[in-house]
Short mmCIF file of N, CA, C and O in Angstrom, two decimals:
data_model
loop_
_atom_site.label_atom_id
_atom_site.label_comp_id
_atom_site.label_asym_id
_atom_site.label_seq_id
_atom_site.Cartn_x
_atom_site.Cartn_y
_atom_site.Cartn_z
N MET A 1 -9.53 -2.36 4.21
CA MET A 1 -9.39 -1.74 5.28
C MET A 1 -8.41 -0.33 4.52
O MET A 1 -7.53 -0.76 3.91
N ALA A 2 -9.03 0.43 5.16
CA ALA A 2 -8.47 2.27 5.05
C ALA A 2 -7.33 2.44 5.60
O ALA A 2 -7.46 1.65 6.76
N GLY A 3 -6.47 3.17 5.56
CA GLY A 3 -5.09 3.82 6.59
C GLY A 3 -5.95 4.60 7.27
O GLY A 3 -7.12 5.34 6.77
N LYS A 4 -4.68 5.33 8.39
CA LYS A 4 -5.81 6.30 9.17
C LYS A 4 -4.83 7.30 9.53
O LYS A 4 -3.38 6.27 9.89
N PHE A 5 -4.46 8.26 9.55
CA PHE A 5 -3.74 8.58 10.39
C PHE A 5 -3.54 9.34 11.96
O PHE A 5 -4.92 8.63 12.49
N HIS A 6 -2.95 8.98 12.89
CA HIS A 6 -2.95 8.85 14.28
C HIS A 6 -1.90 10.17 15.02
O HIS A 6 -0.71 9.68 14.29
N LEU A 7 -2.55 11.25 15.54
CA LEU A 7 -1.90 12.30 15.55
C LEU A 7 -1.56 12.00 17.06
O LEU A 7 -2.53 11.63 17.83
N LYS A 8 -0.82 12.42 17.13
CA LYS A 8 -0.72 12.05 19.00
C LYS A 8 0.50 12.92 19.38
O LYS A 8 1.36 14.09 18.51
N LYS A 9 0.44 13.34 20.83
CA LYS A 9 1.74 14.60 21.46
C LYS A 9 2.79 13.54 22.55
O LYS A 9 2.58 12.98 22.99
N ALA A 10 3.69 14.30 21.87
CA ALA A 10 5.20 13.36 22.54
C ALA A 10 5.16 13.64 24.07
O ALA A 10 4.29 14.71 24.21
N SER A 11 6.25 13.49 24.54
CA SER A 11 6.54 13.82 26.10
C SER A 11 6.62 14.92 26.47
O SER A 11 6.45 15.64 27.16
N ASP A 12 7.75 15.56 25.08
CA ASP A 12 7.67 17.06 25.55
C ASP A 12 6.74 17.90 24.68
O ASP A 12 7.13 19.17 24.75
N GLY A 13 5.86 17.77 24.96
CA GLY A 13 4.79 18.44 24.63
C GLY A 13 4.01 18.75 23.25
O GLY A 13 3.44 19.19 22.57
N GLN A 14 5.03 18.58 21.95
CA GLN A 14 5.01 18.34 20.17
C GLN A 14 4.55 17.65 20.21
O GLN A 14 4.14 16.03 20.90
N PHE A 15 3.74 17.17 18.37
CA PHE A 15 2.99 16.93 18.06
C PHE A 15 3.39 15.88 17.08
O PHE A 15 4.52 16.78 16.41
N HIS A 16 3.00 14.80 16.56
CA HIS A 16 4.10 14.71 15.23
C HIS A 16 2.04 13.43 14.96
O HIS A 16 1.41 12.82 16.23
N PHE A 17 2.73 12.33 13.74
CA PHE A 17 1.73 11.76 13.76
C PHE A 17 2.26 10.53 13.07
O PHE A 17 3.82 10.77 12.20
N ASN A 18 1.62 9.45 12.93
CA ASN A 18 2.04 8.27 11.83
C ASN A 18 1.07 7.87 11.23
O ASN A 18 -0.31 8.27 11.19
N LEU A 19 1.09 6.94 9.98
CA LEU A 19 -0.03 7.12 9.14
C LEU A 19 0.03 5.35 8.71
O LEU A 19 1.86 4.50 8.18
N ARG A 20 -1.08 4.75 9.47
CA ARG A 20 -0.75 3.26 8.87
C ARG A 20 -1.95 2.81 7.66
O ARG A 20 -2.48 3.11 7.41
N ALA A 21 -1.58 2.04 7.23
CA ALA A 21 -1.82 1.18 6.44
C ALA A 21 -3.06 0.04 6.24
O ALA A 21 -3.42 0.05 8.10
N GLY A 22 -3.80 -0.18 5.88
CA GLY A 22 -4.58 -0.91 5.89
C GLY A 22 -4.64 -2.20 7.23
O GLY A 22 -5.37 -2.57 7.73
N ASN A 23 -3.42 -2.40 6.89
CA ASN A 23 -3.48 -3.65 7.61
C ASN A 23 -2.61 -3.03 9.17
O ASN A 23 -2.00 -4.16 9.88
N GLY A 24 -2.49 -2.00 9.09
CA GLY A 24 -2.20 -1.72 10.86
C GLY A 24 -0.74 -1.10 10.88
O GLY A 24 -0.79 -0.51 12.08
N GLU A 25 -0.10 -1.86 9.87
CA GLU A 25 1.63 -1.39 9.99
C GLU A 25 1.66 0.58 9.77
O GLU A 25 1.35 1.11 8.83
N ILE A 26 2.43 0.70 10.46
CA ILE A 26 3.09 2.19 10.18
C ILE A 26 3.69 1.81 8.54
O ILE A 26 4.93 1.61 8.95
N VAL A 27 3.51 2.71 8.04
CA VAL A 27 4.45 3.53 6.72
C VAL A 27 4.62 4.75 6.76
O VAL A 27 5.69 4.76 5.97
N LEU A 28 4.63 5.82 7.50
CA LEU A 28 5.38 7.15 7.23
C LEU A 28 5.04 7.27 8.67
O LEU A 28 4.07 7.61 9.26
N THR A 29 6.16 7.97 9.32
CA THR A 29 6.25 8.80 10.61
C THR A 29 6.53 10.02 9.70
O THR A 29 7.82 10.69 9.31
N SER A 30 5.73 11.21 10.94
CA SER A 30 5.90 12.31 10.56
C SER A 30 7.84 12.89 11.85
O SER A 30 8.06 12.24 12.38
N GLU A 31 7.85 14.49 11.20
CA GLU A 31 8.96 14.83 12.31
C GLU A 31 8.22 15.66 13.49
O GLU A 31 6.57 16.15 13.18
N LEU A 32 8.19 16.05 14.34
CA LEU A 32 7.87 16.55 15.67
C LEU A 32 7.65 18.32 15.66
O LEU A 32 8.60 19.02 13.75
N TYR A 33 6.16 18.16 15.19
CA TYR A 33 5.99 19.57 15.54
C TYR A 33 5.68 20.98 16.15
O TYR A 33 5.33 20.43 17.45
N LYS A 34 5.89 21.82 16.74
CA LYS A 34 5.27 22.39 18.35
C LYS A 34 4.13 22.91 18.43
O LYS A 34 3.58 22.76 19.26
N ALA A 35 3.26 23.07 17.13
CA ALA A 35 1.25 22.69 16.83
C ALA A 35 1.27 21.41 16.88
O ALA A 35 1.31 21.76 15.81
N LYS A 36 -0.31 22.24 17.14
CA LYS A 36 -1.15 21.18 16.71
C LYS A 36 -1.26 20.69 15.13
O LYS A 36 -1.70 20.14 14.50
N ASP A 37 -1.89 22.48 15.02
CA ASP A 37 -2.61 22.85 13.76
C ASP A 37 -0.85 22.55 12.85
O ASP A 37 -1.24 22.26 11.44
N SER A 38 -0.13 22.81 13.01
CA SER A 38 1.04 22.65 12.57
C SER A 38 1.16 20.97 11.61
O SER A 38 1.21 20.08 10.55
N ALA A 39 1.40 20.21 12.31
CA ALA A 39 0.84 18.94 12.39
C ALA A 39 -0.28 18.07 12.09
O ALA A 39 -0.60 17.24 10.99
N LEU A 40 -1.43 18.81 12.30
CA LEU A 40 -2.19 18.58 11.13
C LEU A 40 -2.15 19.55 9.97
O LEU A 40 -2.58 18.49 8.87
N ASN A 41 -1.39 20.07 9.21
CA ASN A 41 -0.96 20.90 8.32
C ASN A 41 -0.05 19.60 7.19
O ASN A 41 -0.52 19.11 5.90
N GLY A 42 0.56 19.41 7.94
CA GLY A 42 1.46 18.56 8.11
C GLY A 42 1.09 17.17 7.17
O GLY A 42 0.90 16.62 6.37
N ILE A 43 -0.30 16.83 7.50
CA ILE A 43 -0.92 15.20 7.90
C ILE A 43 -2.17 15.49 6.23
O ILE A 43 -1.91 15.06 5.04
N GLU A 44 -2.45 17.21 5.77
CA GLU A 44 -2.71 17.49 4.21
C GLU A 44 -1.97 17.52 3.28
O GLU A 44 -1.44 16.87 1.98
N SER A 45 -0.63 18.01 4.30
CA SER A 45 0.57 17.72 3.30
C SER A 45 1.21 16.62 2.66
O SER A 45 1.14 15.90 1.33
N VAL A 46 0.86 15.18 3.13
CA VAL A 46 1.02 13.71 2.96
C VAL A 46 -0.02 13.54 2.19
O VAL A 46 0.21 13.12 1.09
N ARG A 47 -0.93 13.84 2.49
CA ARG A 47 -2.30 13.03 1.39
C ARG A 47 -2.35 14.20 0.38
O ARG A 47 -1.92 13.47 -0.69
N LYS A 48 -1.35 15.19 0.14
CA LYS A 48 -1.52 15.65 -0.94
C LYS A 48 -0.82 15.37 -2.17
O LYS A 48 -0.22 14.70 -3.22
N ASN A 49 0.87 14.89 -1.30
CA ASN A 49 2.33 15.43 -2.19
C ASN A 49 2.29 13.72 -2.21
O ASN A 49 2.52 13.16 -2.95
N ALA A 50 1.45 12.37 -1.45
CA ALA A 50 1.60 11.19 -1.69
C ALA A 50 1.34 10.54 -3.37
O ALA A 50 2.43 9.53 -3.30
N LEU A 51 0.32 11.62 -4.11
CA LEU A 51 0.62 11.42 -5.44
C LEU A 51 1.41 12.47 -6.29
O LEU A 51 0.99 11.78 -7.78
N ARG A 52 1.94 13.05 -5.45
CA ARG A 52 3.05 14.15 -6.39
C ARG A 52 3.84 13.59 -7.12
O ARG A 52 4.77 12.24 -6.13
N GLU A 53 4.48 13.40 -8.48
CA GLU A 53 5.47 12.32 -9.39
C GLU A 53 6.51 12.99 -8.58
O GLU A 53 6.86 14.26 -8.27
N GLY A 54 7.68 12.24 -8.13
CA GLY A 54 8.23 12.93 -7.81
C GLY A 54 8.57 13.36 -6.33
O GLY A 54 9.82 13.47 -5.59
N ALA A 55 7.78 12.75 -5.19
CA ALA A 55 8.41 13.02 -4.13
C ALA A 55 8.55 12.47 -2.57
O ALA A 55 8.73 12.77 -2.18
N PHE A 56 8.73 11.43 -3.36
CA PHE A 56 9.44 9.62 -2.90
C PHE A 56 10.79 10.67 -3.27
O PHE A 56 11.42 9.83 -4.33
N GLU A 57 11.41 9.91 -1.89
CA GLU A 57 13.10 9.45 -2.38
C GLU A 57 13.14 8.24 -1.55
O GLU A 57 13.14 8.14 -0.92
N THR A 58 14.34 6.88 -2.15
CA THR A 58 14.89 6.08 -1.47
C THR A 58 15.93 6.07 -0.93
O THR A 58 16.56 6.47 -2.08
N LYS A 59 16.26 5.81 0.26
CA LYS A 59 18.09 6.16 0.56
C LYS A 59 18.16 4.58 1.37
O LYS A 59 17.10 4.17 1.24
N ALA A 60 19.40 4.91 1.85
CA ALA A 60 20.21 3.87 2.26
C ALA A 60 20.55 4.05 3.56
O ALA A 60 20.99 5.57 3.25
N ALA A 61 20.03 3.23 4.06
CA ALA A 61 21.12 3.67 6.11
C ALA A 61 22.29 2.83 5.91
O ALA A 61 22.85 1.76 5.12
N SER A 62 22.40 3.75 6.76
CA SER A 62 24.79 3.20 6.87
C SER A 62 24.10 1.89 7.21
O SER A 62 25.10 0.68 7.20
N ASN A 63 23.51 0.76 7.53
CA ASN A 63 22.95 -0.10 7.89
C ASN A 63 23.24 -1.49 6.92
O ASN A 63 23.07 -2.66 7.05
N GLY A 64 22.77 -0.90 5.33
CA GLY A 64 22.66 -1.37 4.18
C GLY A 64 21.34 -1.76 4.68
O GLY A 64 20.27 -2.14 2.89
N LYS A 65 20.65 -1.27 5.02
CA LYS A 65 18.66 -1.86 4.64
C LYS A 65 18.43 -0.51 3.93
O LYS A 65 19.40 0.61 4.18
N HIS A 66 17.06 0.03 3.26
CA HIS A 66 16.52 0.76 3.04
C HIS A 66 14.99 1.63 3.47
O HIS A 66 14.55 0.88 4.04
N TYR A 67 15.26 2.88 3.06
CA TYR A 67 13.47 3.52 3.70
C TYR A 67 13.78 4.31 2.26
O TYR A 67 14.06 4.95 1.64
N PHE A 68 12.53 5.37 2.89
CA PHE A 68 12.18 6.24 2.18
C PHE A 68 11.43 7.93 2.89
O PHE A 68 11.23 7.61 4.07
N VAL A 69 11.49 8.57 1.99
CA VAL A 69 10.77 10.43 2.22
C VAL A 69 9.86 10.26 1.43
O VAL A 69 10.43 10.52 0.54
N LEU A 70 8.81 11.46 2.50
CA LEU A 70 7.48 11.86 1.14
C LEU A 70 8.36 13.01 1.65
O LEU A 70 8.76 13.78 2.96
N LYS A 71 8.44 14.06 0.51
CA LYS A 71 8.74 15.34 0.93
C LYS A 71 8.01 16.47 0.42
O LYS A 71 6.88 15.84 -1.11
N ALA A 72 7.45 17.30 0.41
CA ALA A 72 6.72 18.33 0.16
C ALA A 72 7.34 19.45 -0.90
O ALA A 72 8.80 18.79 -1.26
N THR A 73 6.95 19.66 -2.06
CA THR A 73 7.08 20.50 -2.97
C THR A 73 8.70 21.45 -2.91
O THR A 73 8.78 22.01 -3.54
N ASN A 74 8.32 22.03 -1.25
CA ASN A 74 9.43 23.09 -1.59
C ASN A 74 10.69 21.80 -0.79
O ASN A 74 11.51 22.73 -0.37
N GLY A 75 11.13 21.40 -1.09
CA GLY A 75 11.47 20.45 -0.83
C GLY A 75 11.74 19.31 0.55
O GLY A 75 12.59 19.03 0.70
N GLN A 76 10.85 19.84 1.52
CA GLN A 76 11.35 19.35 2.81
C GLN A 76 10.07 18.24 3.14
O GLN A 76 9.49 17.71 3.02
N VAL A 77 11.29 17.27 3.97
CA VAL A 77 10.87 16.41 4.32
C VAL A 77 9.62 16.42 5.10
O VAL A 77 9.63 16.71 6.59
N ILE A 78 8.24 15.30 4.79
CA ILE A 78 7.28 15.52 5.84
C ILE A 78 6.98 14.12 6.02
O ILE A 78 6.60 14.24 7.24
N GLY A 79 7.59 13.54 5.97
CA GLY A 79 7.81 12.46 6.65
C GLY A 79 8.95 11.53 6.46
O GLY A 79 9.19 11.11 5.32
N GLN A 80 8.77 9.83 7.18
CA GLN A 80 9.88 9.48 6.75
C GLN A 80 9.65 7.88 6.99
O GLN A 80 8.24 7.33 8.29
N SER A 81 10.00 6.23 6.43
CA SER A 81 9.40 4.78 5.88
C SER A 81 10.25 4.48 7.52
O SER A 81 11.29 5.33 8.16
N GLN A 82 9.57 3.96 8.08
CA GLN A 82 10.88 2.78 8.59
C GLN A 82 11.88 1.98 7.66
O GLN A 82 12.04 2.82 6.53
N GLN A 83 12.87 0.77 8.41
CA GLN A 83 13.34 0.45 7.08
C GLN A 83 13.61 -0.63 7.17
O GLN A 83 12.89 -1.33 7.29
N TYR A 84 13.51 -0.88 5.94
CA TYR A 84 13.52 -2.50 4.38
C TYR A 84 14.66 -3.14 4.22
O TYR A 84 16.17 -2.34 4.57
N THR A 85 14.67 -4.45 4.75
CA THR A 85 15.64 -5.70 4.42
C THR A 85 16.08 -4.88 2.81
O THR A 85 17.31 -5.27 3.00
N SER A 86 15.40 -4.48 2.21
CA SER A 86 15.94 -4.33 0.30
C SER A 86 15.07 -3.35 -0.29
O SER A 86 13.59 -2.45 0.65
N GLU A 87 15.21 -2.40 -1.60
CA GLU A 87 15.03 -1.01 -1.70
C GLU A 87 13.44 -1.88 -2.41
O GLU A 87 12.55 -1.06 -2.69
N ALA A 88 13.13 -3.12 -3.18
CA ALA A 88 11.89 -3.52 -3.78
C ALA A 88 10.83 -3.77 -2.08
O ALA A 88 9.22 -3.20 -2.02
N SER A 89 11.18 -4.23 -0.98
CA SER A 89 10.43 -3.36 -0.27
C SER A 89 10.12 -2.13 0.50
O SER A 89 9.01 -1.59 0.54
N ALA A 90 11.02 -1.18 0.09
CA ALA A 90 10.69 0.30 0.73
C ALA A 90 10.02 0.32 -0.79
O ALA A 90 8.74 1.65 -0.15
N SER A 91 9.79 0.36 -2.36
CA SER A 91 8.55 0.32 -3.26
C SER A 91 7.38 -0.07 -2.66
O SER A 91 6.78 0.73 -2.97
N GLN A 92 8.00 -1.26 -2.07
CA GLN A 92 5.94 -1.57 -1.84
C GLN A 92 5.48 -0.84 -0.71
O GLN A 92 4.11 -0.05 -0.90
N GLY A 93 6.50 0.09 0.29
CA GLY A 93 5.99 0.69 1.28
C GLY A 93 5.54 2.32 0.61
O GLY A 93 4.41 2.53 1.41
N ILE A 94 6.03 2.52 -0.06
CA ILE A 94 6.02 3.89 -1.15
C ILE A 94 4.59 3.69 -1.47
O ILE A 94 3.32 4.61 -1.52
N GLN A 95 4.44 2.09 -2.43
CA GLN A 95 3.30 2.49 -2.98
C GLN A 95 1.86 1.93 -1.83
O GLN A 95 0.70 2.49 -2.33
N SER A 96 2.21 1.13 -0.62
CA SER A 96 0.98 1.58 0.74
C SER A 96 1.19 3.38 0.88
O SER A 96 -0.48 3.43 1.06
N VAL A 97 2.04 3.91 1.01
CA VAL A 97 1.41 5.21 1.32
C VAL A 97 0.80 6.27 0.44
O VAL A 97 -0.81 6.62 0.78
N ILE A 98 1.24 5.48 -0.96
CA ILE A 98 0.06 6.24 -2.18
C ILE A 98 -0.98 6.33 -1.82
O ILE A 98 -2.56 5.78 -2.35
N SER A 99 -1.49 4.74 -1.69
CA SER A 99 -2.81 4.51 -1.97
C SER A 99 -3.43 4.25 -0.30
O SER A 99 -4.60 4.53 -0.74
N SER A 100 -2.53 4.11 0.66
CA SER A 100 -3.34 4.95 1.56
C SER A 100 -3.25 6.52 2.04
O SER A 100 -4.66 6.44 2.57
N ALA A 101 -3.11 6.96 1.76
CA ALA A 101 -2.74 8.44 2.76
C ALA A 101 -3.91 9.34 2.04
O ALA A 101 -4.39 10.16 2.94
N PRO A 102 -4.60 9.50 0.90
CA PRO A 102 -5.33 10.27 0.60
C PRO A 102 -6.64 10.41 0.60
O PRO A 102 -7.63 11.17 1.11
N GLY A 103 -7.45 8.59 1.56
CA GLY A 103 -8.49 9.15 2.13
C GLY A 103 -8.33 8.12 3.47
O GLY A 103 -9.39 8.00 4.13
N ALA A 104 -7.36 8.42 4.01
CA ALA A 104 -6.83 7.85 4.95
C ALA A 104 -7.64 8.97 6.44
O ALA A 104 -7.77 10.12 6.16
N THR A 105 -8.41 8.27 7.18
CA THR A 105 -9.21 8.79 8.34
C THR A 105 -7.91 9.45 9.77
O THR A 105 -6.52 8.45 9.26
N LEU A 106 -8.31 10.32 10.39
CA LEU A 106 -8.12 10.68 11.29
C LEU A 106 -8.35 10.30 12.86
O LEU A 106 -9.33 10.50 12.87
N THR A 107 -7.23 9.82 13.90
CA THR A 107 -7.47 9.70 14.81
C THR A 107 -5.77 10.70 15.63
O THR A 107 -5.24 10.70 15.55
N ASP A 108 -7.32 11.03 16.43
CA ASP A 108 -6.69 12.40 17.85
C ASP A 108 -6.68 11.42 18.67
O ASP A 108 -7.31 11.91 19.30
N GLU A 109 -4.98 11.02 19.02
CA GLU A 109 -4.75 10.50 20.30
C GLU A 109 -4.36 11.34 20.81
O GLU A 109 -3.41 10.75 22.38
N SER A 110 -3.74 12.91 20.73
CA SER A 110 -3.18 14.28 21.57
C SER A 110 -4.19 14.45 22.74
O SER A 110 -3.74 14.97 23.38
#
């Protein structure tokens, strides 16, 4: 099963998206965007940057869990993962984004 981007409108009127892997789990959540077109551009940026060397950065949270961010070429964070219990699990999440994002379909729930 292929990945899917889910575009949503937040209660404050801003837009955001989640990337769900083939198993339905959310593997990446975007920042908030003021305009829908900006969120759609963010989705395209995830598709492109997911395959770019050095685009992912794994980090440790203050609670000892691990997460990753996906950055655009300008260094701006495009999306962030959930928290994982281990760095190895976060790496598996990165692999899921790499395999899911390029061909993921878009479901517009906004």
